[in-house]
Coordinates of C-alpha atoms and ligand atoms in Angstrom, one line a residue:
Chain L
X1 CA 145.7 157.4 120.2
X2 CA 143.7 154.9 122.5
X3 CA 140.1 156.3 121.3
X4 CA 140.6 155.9 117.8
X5 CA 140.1 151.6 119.0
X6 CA 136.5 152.1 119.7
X7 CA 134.8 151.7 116.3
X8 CA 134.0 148.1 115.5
X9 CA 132.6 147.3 111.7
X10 CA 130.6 144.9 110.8
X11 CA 129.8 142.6 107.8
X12 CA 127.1 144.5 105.3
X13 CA 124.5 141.5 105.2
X14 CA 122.9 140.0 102.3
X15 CA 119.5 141.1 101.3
X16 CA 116.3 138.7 100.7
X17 CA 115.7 137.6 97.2
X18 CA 112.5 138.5 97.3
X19 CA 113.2 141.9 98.5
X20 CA 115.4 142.2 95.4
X21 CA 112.8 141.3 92.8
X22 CA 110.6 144.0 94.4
X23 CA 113.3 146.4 93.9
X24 CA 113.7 145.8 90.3
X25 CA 110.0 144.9 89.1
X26 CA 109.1 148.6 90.6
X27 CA 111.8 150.1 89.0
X28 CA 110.7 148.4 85.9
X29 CA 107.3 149.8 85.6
X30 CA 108.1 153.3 86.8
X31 CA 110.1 154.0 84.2
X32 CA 108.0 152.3 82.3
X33 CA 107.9 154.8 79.2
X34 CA 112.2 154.3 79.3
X35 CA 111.5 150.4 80.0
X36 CA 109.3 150.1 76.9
X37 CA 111.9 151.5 74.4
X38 CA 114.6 149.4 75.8
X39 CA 112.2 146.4 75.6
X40 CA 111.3 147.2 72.4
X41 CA 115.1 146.9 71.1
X42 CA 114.6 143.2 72.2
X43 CA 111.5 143.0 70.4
X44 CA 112.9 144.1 67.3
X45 CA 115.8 142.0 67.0
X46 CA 113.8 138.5 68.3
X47 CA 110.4 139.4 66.1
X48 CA 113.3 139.5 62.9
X49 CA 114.8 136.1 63.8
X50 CA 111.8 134.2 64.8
X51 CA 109.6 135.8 61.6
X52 CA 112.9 134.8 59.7
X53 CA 112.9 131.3 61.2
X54 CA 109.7 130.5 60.8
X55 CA 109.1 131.8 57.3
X56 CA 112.3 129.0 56.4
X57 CA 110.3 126.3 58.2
X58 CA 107.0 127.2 57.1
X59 CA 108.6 126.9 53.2
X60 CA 110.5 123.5 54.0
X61 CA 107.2 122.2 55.4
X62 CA 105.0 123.3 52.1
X63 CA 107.4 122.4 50.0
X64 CA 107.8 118.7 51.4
X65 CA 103.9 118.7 50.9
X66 CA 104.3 119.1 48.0
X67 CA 102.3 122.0 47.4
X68 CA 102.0 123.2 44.0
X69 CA 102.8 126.8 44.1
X70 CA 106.8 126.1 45.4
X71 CA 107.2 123.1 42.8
X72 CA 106.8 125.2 40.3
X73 CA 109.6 128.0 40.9
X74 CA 112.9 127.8 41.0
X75 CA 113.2 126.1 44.3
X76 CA 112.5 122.7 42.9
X77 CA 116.0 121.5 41.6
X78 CA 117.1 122.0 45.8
X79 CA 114.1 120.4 47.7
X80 CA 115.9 119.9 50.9
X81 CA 117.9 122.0 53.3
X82 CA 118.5 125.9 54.0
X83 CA 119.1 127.7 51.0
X84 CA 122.3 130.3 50.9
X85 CA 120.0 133.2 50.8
X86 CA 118.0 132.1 53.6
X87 CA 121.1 131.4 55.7
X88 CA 122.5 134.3 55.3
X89 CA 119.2 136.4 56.4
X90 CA 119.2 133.8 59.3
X91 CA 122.6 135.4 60.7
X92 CA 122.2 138.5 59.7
X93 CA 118.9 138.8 61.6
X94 CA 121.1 136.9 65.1
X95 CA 123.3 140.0 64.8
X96 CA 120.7 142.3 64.6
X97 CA 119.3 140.8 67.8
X98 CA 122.3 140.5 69.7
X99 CA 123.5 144.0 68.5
X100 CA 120.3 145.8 69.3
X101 CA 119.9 143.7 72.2
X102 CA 123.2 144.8 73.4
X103 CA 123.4 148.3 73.1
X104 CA 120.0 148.7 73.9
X105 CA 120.8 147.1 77.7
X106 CA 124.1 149.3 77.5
X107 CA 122.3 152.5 77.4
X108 CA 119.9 151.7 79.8
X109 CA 122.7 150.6 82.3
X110 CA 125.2 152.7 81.1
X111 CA 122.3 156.3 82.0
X112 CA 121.9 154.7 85.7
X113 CA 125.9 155.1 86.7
X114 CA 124.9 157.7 89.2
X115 CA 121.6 155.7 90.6
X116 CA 124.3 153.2 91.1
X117 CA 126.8 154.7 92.9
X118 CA 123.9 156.4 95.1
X119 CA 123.1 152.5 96.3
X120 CA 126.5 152.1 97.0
X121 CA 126.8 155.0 99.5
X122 CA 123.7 153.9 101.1
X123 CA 125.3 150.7 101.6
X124 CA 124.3 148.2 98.5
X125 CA 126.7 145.6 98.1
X126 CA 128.1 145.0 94.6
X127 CA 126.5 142.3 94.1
X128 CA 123.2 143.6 95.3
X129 CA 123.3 146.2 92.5
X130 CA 124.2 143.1 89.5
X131 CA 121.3 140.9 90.9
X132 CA 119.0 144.2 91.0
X133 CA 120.0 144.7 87.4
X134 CA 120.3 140.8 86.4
X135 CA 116.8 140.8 87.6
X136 CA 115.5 143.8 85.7
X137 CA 117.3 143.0 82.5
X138 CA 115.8 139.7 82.9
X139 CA 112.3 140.4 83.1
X140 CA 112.6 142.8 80.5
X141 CA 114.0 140.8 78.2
X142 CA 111.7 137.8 78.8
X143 CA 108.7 140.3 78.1
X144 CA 110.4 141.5 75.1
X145 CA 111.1 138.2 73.6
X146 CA 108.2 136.9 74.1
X147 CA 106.1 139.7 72.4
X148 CA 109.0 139.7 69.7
X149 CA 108.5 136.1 68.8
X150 CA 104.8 136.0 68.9
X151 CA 105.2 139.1 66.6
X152 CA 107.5 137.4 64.0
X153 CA 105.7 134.0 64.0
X154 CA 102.4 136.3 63.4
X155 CA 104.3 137.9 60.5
X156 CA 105.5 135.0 58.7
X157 CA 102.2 133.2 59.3
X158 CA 100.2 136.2 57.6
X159 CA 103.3 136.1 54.9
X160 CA 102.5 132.5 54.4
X161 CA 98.7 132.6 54.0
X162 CA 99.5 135.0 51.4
X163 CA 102.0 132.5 49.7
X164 CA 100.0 129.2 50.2
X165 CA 96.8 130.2 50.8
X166 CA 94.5 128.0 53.5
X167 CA 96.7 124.7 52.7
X168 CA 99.3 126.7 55.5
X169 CA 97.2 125.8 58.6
X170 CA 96.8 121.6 56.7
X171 CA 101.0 121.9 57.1
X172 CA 101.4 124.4 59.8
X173 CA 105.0 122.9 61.1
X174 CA 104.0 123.6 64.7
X175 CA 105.8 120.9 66.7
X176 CA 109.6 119.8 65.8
X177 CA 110.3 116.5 63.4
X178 CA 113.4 115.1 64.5
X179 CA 113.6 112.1 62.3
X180 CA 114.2 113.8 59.8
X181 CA 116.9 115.3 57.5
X182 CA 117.8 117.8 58.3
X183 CA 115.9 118.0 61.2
X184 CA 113.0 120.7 61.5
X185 CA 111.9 122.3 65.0
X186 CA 108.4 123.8 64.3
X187 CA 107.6 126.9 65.4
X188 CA 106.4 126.1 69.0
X189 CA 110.0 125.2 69.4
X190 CA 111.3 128.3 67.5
X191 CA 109.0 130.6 69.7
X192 CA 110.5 129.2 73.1
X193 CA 114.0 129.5 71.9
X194 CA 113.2 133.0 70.7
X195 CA 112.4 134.0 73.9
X196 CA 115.3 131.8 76.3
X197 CA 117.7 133.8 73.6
X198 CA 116.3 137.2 74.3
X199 CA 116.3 137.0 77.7
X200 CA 119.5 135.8 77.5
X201 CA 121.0 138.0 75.7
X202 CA 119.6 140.9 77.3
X203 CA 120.9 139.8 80.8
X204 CA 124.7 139.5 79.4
X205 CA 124.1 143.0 77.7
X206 CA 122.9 144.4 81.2
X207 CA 125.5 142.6 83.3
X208 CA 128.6 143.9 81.7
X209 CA 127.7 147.5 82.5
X210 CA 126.2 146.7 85.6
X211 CA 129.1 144.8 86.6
X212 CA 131.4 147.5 85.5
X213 CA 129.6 150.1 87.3
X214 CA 129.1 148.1 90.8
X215 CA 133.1 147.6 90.9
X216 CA 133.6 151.2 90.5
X217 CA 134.3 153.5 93.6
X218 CA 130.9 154.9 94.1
X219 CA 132.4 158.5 93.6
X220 CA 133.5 157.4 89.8
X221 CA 130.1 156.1 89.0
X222 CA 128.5 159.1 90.8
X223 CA 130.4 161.4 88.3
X224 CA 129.9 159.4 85.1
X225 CA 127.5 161.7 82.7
X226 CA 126.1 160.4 79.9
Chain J
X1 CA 139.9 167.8 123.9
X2 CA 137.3 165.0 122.6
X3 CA 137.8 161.9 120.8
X4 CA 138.6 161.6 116.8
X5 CA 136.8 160.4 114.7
X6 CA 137.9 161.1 111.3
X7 CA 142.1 161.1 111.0
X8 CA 143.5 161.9 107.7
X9 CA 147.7 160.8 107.1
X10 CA 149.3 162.5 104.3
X11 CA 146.5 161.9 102.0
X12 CA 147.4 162.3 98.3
X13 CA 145.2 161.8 95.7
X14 CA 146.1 161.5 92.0
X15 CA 143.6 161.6 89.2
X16 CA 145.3 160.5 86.1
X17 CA 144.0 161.4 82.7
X18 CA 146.4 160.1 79.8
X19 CA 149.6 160.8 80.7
X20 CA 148.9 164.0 82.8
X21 CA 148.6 163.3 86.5
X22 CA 146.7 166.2 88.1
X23 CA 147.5 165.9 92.2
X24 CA 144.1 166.2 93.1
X25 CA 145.2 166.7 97.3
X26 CA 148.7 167.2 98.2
X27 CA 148.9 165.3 101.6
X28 CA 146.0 166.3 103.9
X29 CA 146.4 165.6 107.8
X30 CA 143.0 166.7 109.8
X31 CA 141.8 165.4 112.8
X32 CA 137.9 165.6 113.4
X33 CA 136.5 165.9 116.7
X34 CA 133.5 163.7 117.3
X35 CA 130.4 165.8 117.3
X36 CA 131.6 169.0 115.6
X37 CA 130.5 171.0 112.8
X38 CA 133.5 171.8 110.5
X39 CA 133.5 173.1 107.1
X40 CA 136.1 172.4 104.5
X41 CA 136.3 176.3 102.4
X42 CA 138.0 176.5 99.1
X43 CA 138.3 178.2 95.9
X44 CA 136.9 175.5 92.8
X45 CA 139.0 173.1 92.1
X46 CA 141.2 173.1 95.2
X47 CA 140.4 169.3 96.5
X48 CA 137.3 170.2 98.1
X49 CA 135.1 167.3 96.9
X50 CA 138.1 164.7 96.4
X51 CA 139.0 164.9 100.4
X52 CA 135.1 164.2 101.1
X53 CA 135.3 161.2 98.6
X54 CA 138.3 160.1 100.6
X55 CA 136.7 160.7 104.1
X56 CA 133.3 159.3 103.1
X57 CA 135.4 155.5 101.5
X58 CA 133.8 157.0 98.4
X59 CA 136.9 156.7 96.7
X60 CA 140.8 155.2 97.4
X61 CA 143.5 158.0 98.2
X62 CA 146.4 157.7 96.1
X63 CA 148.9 157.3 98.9
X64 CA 148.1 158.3 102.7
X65 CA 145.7 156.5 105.1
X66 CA 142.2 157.8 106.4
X67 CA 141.0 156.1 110.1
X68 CA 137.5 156.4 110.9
X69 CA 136.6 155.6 114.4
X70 CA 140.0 154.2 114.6
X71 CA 139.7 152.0 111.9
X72 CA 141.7 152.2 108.4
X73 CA 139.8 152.3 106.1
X74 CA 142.1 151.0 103.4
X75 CA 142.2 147.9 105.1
X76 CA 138.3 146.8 105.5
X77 CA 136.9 144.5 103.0
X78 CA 133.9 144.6 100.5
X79 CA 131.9 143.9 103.2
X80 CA 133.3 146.2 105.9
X81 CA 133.0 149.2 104.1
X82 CA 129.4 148.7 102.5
X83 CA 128.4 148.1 106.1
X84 CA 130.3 151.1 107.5
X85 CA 128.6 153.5 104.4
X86 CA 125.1 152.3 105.7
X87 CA 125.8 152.7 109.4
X88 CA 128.5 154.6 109.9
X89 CA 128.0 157.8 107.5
X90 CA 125.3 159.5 105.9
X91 CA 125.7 161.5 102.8
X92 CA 124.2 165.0 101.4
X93 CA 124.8 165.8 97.9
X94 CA 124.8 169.3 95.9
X95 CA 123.0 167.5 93.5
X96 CA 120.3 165.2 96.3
X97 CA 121.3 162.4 94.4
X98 CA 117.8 160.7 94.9
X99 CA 116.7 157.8 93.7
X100 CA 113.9 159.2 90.7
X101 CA 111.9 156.3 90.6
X102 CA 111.3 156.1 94.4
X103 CA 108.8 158.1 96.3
X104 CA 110.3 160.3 99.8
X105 CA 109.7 157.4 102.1
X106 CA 111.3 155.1 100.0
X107 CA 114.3 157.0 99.6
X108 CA 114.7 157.2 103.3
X109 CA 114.0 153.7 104.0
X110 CA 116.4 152.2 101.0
X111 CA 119.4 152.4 103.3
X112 CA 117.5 150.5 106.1
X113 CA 116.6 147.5 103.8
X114 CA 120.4 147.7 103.5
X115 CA 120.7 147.6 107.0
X116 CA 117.8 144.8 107.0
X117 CA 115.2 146.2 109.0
X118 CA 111.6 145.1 108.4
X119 CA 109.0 146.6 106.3
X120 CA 106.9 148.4 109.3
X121 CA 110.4 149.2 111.1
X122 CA 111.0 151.2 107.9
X123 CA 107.6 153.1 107.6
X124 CA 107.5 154.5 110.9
X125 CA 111.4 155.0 111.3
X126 CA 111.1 156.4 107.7
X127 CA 107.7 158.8 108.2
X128 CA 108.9 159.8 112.0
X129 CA 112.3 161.1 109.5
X130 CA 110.6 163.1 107.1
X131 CA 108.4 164.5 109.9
X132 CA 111.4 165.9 111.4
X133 CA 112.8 167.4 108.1
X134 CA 109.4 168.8 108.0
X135 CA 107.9 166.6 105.1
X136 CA 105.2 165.1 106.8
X137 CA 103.1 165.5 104.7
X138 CA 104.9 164.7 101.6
X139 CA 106.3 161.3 102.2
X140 CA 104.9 159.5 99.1
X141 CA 105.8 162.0 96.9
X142 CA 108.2 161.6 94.2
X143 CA 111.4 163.3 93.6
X144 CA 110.1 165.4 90.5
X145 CA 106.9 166.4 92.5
X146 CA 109.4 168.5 95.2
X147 CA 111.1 171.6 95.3
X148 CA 114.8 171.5 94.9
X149 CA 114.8 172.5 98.9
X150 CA 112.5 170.0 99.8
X151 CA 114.8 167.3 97.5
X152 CA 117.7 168.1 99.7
X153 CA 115.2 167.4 103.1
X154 CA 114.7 164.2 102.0
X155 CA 118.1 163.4 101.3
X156 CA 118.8 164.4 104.9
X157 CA 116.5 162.6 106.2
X158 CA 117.7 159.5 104.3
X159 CA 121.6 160.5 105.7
X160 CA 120.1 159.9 109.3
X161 CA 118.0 156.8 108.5
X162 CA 121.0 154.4 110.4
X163 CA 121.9 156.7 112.9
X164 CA 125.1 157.5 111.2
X165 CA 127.7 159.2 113.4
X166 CA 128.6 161.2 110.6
X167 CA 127.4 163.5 108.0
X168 CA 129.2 164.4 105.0
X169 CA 127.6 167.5 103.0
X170 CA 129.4 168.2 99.6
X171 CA 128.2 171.6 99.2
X172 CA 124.4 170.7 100.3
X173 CA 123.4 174.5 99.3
X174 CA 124.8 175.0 96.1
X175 CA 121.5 174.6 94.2
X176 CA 119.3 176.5 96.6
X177 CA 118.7 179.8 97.0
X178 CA 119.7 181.9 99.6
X179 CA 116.8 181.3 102.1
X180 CA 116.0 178.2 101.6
X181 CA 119.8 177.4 101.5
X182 CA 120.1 178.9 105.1
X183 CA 117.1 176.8 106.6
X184 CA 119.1 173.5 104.7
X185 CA 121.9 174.6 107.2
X186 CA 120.2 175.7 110.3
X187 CA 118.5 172.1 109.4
X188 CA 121.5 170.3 109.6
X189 CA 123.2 172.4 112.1
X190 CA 120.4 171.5 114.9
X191 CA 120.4 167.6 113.9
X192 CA 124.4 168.3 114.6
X193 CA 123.3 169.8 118.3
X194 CA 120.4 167.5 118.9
X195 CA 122.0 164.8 117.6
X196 CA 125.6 164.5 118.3
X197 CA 126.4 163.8 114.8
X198 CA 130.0 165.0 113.4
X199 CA 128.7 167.5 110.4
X200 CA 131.7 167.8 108.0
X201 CA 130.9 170.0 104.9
X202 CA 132.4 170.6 102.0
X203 CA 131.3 174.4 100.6
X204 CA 131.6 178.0 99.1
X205 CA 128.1 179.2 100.9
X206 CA 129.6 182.0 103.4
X207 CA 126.2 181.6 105.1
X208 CA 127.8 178.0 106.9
X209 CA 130.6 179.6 108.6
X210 CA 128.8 181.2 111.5
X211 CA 127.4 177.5 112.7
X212 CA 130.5 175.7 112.0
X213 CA 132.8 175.3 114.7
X214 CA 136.3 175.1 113.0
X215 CA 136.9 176.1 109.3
X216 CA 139.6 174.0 107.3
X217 CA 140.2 176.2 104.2
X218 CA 142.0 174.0 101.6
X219 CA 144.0 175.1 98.5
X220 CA 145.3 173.4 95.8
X221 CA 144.8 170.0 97.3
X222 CA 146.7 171.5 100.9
X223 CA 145.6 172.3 104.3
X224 CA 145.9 176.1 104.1
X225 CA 145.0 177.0 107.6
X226 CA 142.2 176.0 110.3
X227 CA 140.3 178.4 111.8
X228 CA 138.3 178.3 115.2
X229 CA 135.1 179.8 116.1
X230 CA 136.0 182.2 117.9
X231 CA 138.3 183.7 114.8
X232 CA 135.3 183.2 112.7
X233 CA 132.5 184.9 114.6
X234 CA 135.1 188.4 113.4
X235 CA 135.1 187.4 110.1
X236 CA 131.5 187.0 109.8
X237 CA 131.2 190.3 111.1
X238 CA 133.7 191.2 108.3
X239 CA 131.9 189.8 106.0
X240 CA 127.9 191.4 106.6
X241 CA 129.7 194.5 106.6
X242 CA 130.8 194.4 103.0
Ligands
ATP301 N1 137.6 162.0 88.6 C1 138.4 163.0 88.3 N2 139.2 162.9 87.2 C2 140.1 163.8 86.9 N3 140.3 165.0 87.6 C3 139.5 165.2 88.7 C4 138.5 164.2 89.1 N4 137.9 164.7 90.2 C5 138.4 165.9 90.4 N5 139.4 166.2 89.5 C6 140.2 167.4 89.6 O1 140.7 167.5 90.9 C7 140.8 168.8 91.3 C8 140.0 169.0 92.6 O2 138.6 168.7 92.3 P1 137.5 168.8 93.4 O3 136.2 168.3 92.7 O4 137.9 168.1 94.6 O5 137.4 170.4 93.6 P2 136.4 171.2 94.6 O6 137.2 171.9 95.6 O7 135.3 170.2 95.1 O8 135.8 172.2 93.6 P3 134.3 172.7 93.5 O9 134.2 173.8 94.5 O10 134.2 173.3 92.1 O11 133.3 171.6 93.7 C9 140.2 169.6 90.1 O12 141.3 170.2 89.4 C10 139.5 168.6 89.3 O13 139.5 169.0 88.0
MG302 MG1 133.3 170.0 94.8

């Protein structure tokens, strides 16, 4: 039939960056009261491996200064290195952050299937929906890190004041000491990691299901309940 | 006759769940005259919503092809069809299906961003939309803060906010009562005249039939019969006098 010819389609164009971030910060702080409990996951798990991390370096560093309380206790016959104990709270404490991290992004995704495939009718590309959520996830976990690190440095400093009195802030290991064996990253070092790793992580937790949900015809995601 | 502009072939559409494959539509040819109103009637469960997921490139038919202004739809790209949802089609909802977090306006104007118009083309394409739905005065109000009738306005006004040349409804009434329900139609129905726009509805509210022009009653994922106006203005009748 000759008048079924007419239609021409275009290309859907790619939207501004900028016009992307605004998307996503507004999102963020509208839900805020949703946004704070998924944050807070992130603050959790980073505020248990920073205060975890720190408390190990804070001990190496007193205990190399010789201070007289950690001499005295068992510690003494292995002066150098991670002990067993403390290595094993160090991973346990990652898998608590990348867990918690993980499903806390995956819920927060996973309740916005519908909101997605509503974008997609209206025309969003799929990879307009993964940077909208690559952005949010990323902000969020950036915020959450940060307070989750500041959090677990402030823990393990309070915890140290009680186990070293004011000698702490004489031997506070703030910056890294690479000559060293083994080598010792200070707690400035431990706070920026903290952060890069929650952010991280909270981005790969948000893009699977995001991802997921973009490549889906919109009338699947439309119908996913949670 | 006028032109087509929805063609379905022989859709089919499977939805398989384990190893049970329920057949969803059962080969579905309709043509779709370009500016009519036409309703697709059916019992629950008969295909209703999975044909509208097929016409609206919501969703991929199993086997069968559905042309849209000519075009196949099964062969556009990415691209193509993201385009074609934001200029091509707008979308009405049982459920409105807005965005929570965004006010009225914003929910009309999200498909123009797609369609990259600027910030004050939005606002006053946006504002002059909701005026005509008759929201005015309620444009920076959030979904929540609205009535389930004035939800469904705005989600008509955000269905017209790139000129589409269609309008799919899955059952835009089914949450309304009956008054409000009717002014949701007689709403749509004079965008329809006004317009031009092709109105294709999926629904079970009786009170569409007497401003649709043909009725395509489906069962169990068939074509059961079409009906024109003129046969449904007796069954209207019919039906009042019940
Ligand atoms: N995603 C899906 N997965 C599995 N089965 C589905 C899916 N979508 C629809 N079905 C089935 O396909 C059939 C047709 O469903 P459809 O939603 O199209 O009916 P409908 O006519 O719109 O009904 P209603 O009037 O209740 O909305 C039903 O038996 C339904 O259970
Ligand atoms: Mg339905």
């Amino acid at each position: 039939m000759e008048q079924q010819t007419r239609g021409t389609i275009g290309q859907q164009i790619e939207l501004p960056f900028m016009e992307s971030v605004r998307i996503s910060f507004q999102s963020l702080m509208i839900r805020f009261g949703r946004s704070v409990i998924t944050t807070a996951g992130i603050t959790l798990g980073i505020a248990f491996l920073v205060s975890v991390l720190v408390n190990n370096e804070v001990s190496v560093a007193m205990k190399e200064s010789g201070s007289k309380q950690e001499i005295t206790t068992f510690e003494a016959e292995e002066p150098k290195g991670i002990s067993m104990k403390d290595k094993w709270l160090i991973i346990m404490s990652l898998i608590v952050c990348v867990v918690g991290i993980a499903n806390s992004m995956l819920m927060a995704v996973t309740e916005r299937f519908q909101e997605i495939g509503t974008m997609k009718c209206l025309g969003a590309l799929d990879r307009f929906v993964v940077r909208l959520f690559l952005l949010e996830s990323g902000f969020q976990g950036l915020a959450g890190a940060l307070i989750g690190a500041l959090i677990g440095c402030l823990g393990s400093l309070l915890l140290g004041l009680k186990d070293y009195g004011l000698d702490l802030f004489f031997y506070f290991p703030m910056l890294p000491v690479l000559n060293e064996q083994p080598a010792r990253f200070g707690v400035l070092l431990i706070i920026l990691a903290g952060c890069v790793l929650g952010m991280i992580l909270s981005v790969i937790g948000a893009a699977f299901p995001a991802w997921r949900a973009a490549k889906l015809p919109p009338a699947e995601a439309m119908r996913t309940e949670v | 006759m006028a032109d087509v502009v929805v063609k379905t072939e022989k859709v089919v559409k499977e939805y398989r769940m384990g190893t049970n494959v329920l057949r969803a539509l059962d080969g579905i040819d309709l043509e779709i005259y370009s500016g009519e109103y036409i309703s697709l009637m059916g019992p629950s469960g008969s295909g209703k919503s999975t044909l509208f997921n097929m016409i609206g490139a919501l969703d991929l038919p199993t086997a069968g092809r559905v042309f849209i202004d000519g075009q196949d739809m099964g062969r556009l790209s990415q691209s193509q069809i993201a385009w074609f949802r934001c200029h091509r089609v707008g979308y009405i909802f049982q459920s409105y299906n807005l965005l929570h977090v965004m006010t009225a306006l914003e929910n009309v104007t999200l498909p123009m961003i797609f369609a990259g118009l600027s910030t004050s083309e939005r606002r006053d394409k946006g504002a002059e939309l909701l005026d005509r739905v008759g929201l005015g005065e309620r444009i920076h109000h959030r979904p929540d803060e609205l009535s389930g009738g004035q939800r469904q306005r705005v989600a008509i006004a955000r269905a017209f906010a790139n000129g589409p040349s269609i309008i799919l409804a899955d059952e835009p009434t089914a949450n309304l009562d009956t008054v409000i329900g009717r002014e949701i139609i007689d709403l749509i129905k004079q965008l329809n005249v006004d317009q031009g726009v092709t109105v294709i509805s999926a629904t079970h509210d009786l009170k569409m039939l007497d401003v649709s022009d043909r009725i395509v009653d489906i069962r169990d994922g068939l074509v059961e019969r079409i009906r024109n106006r003129d046969e449904i203005e007796i069954q209207v009748g019919e039906v009042g006098g019940h």
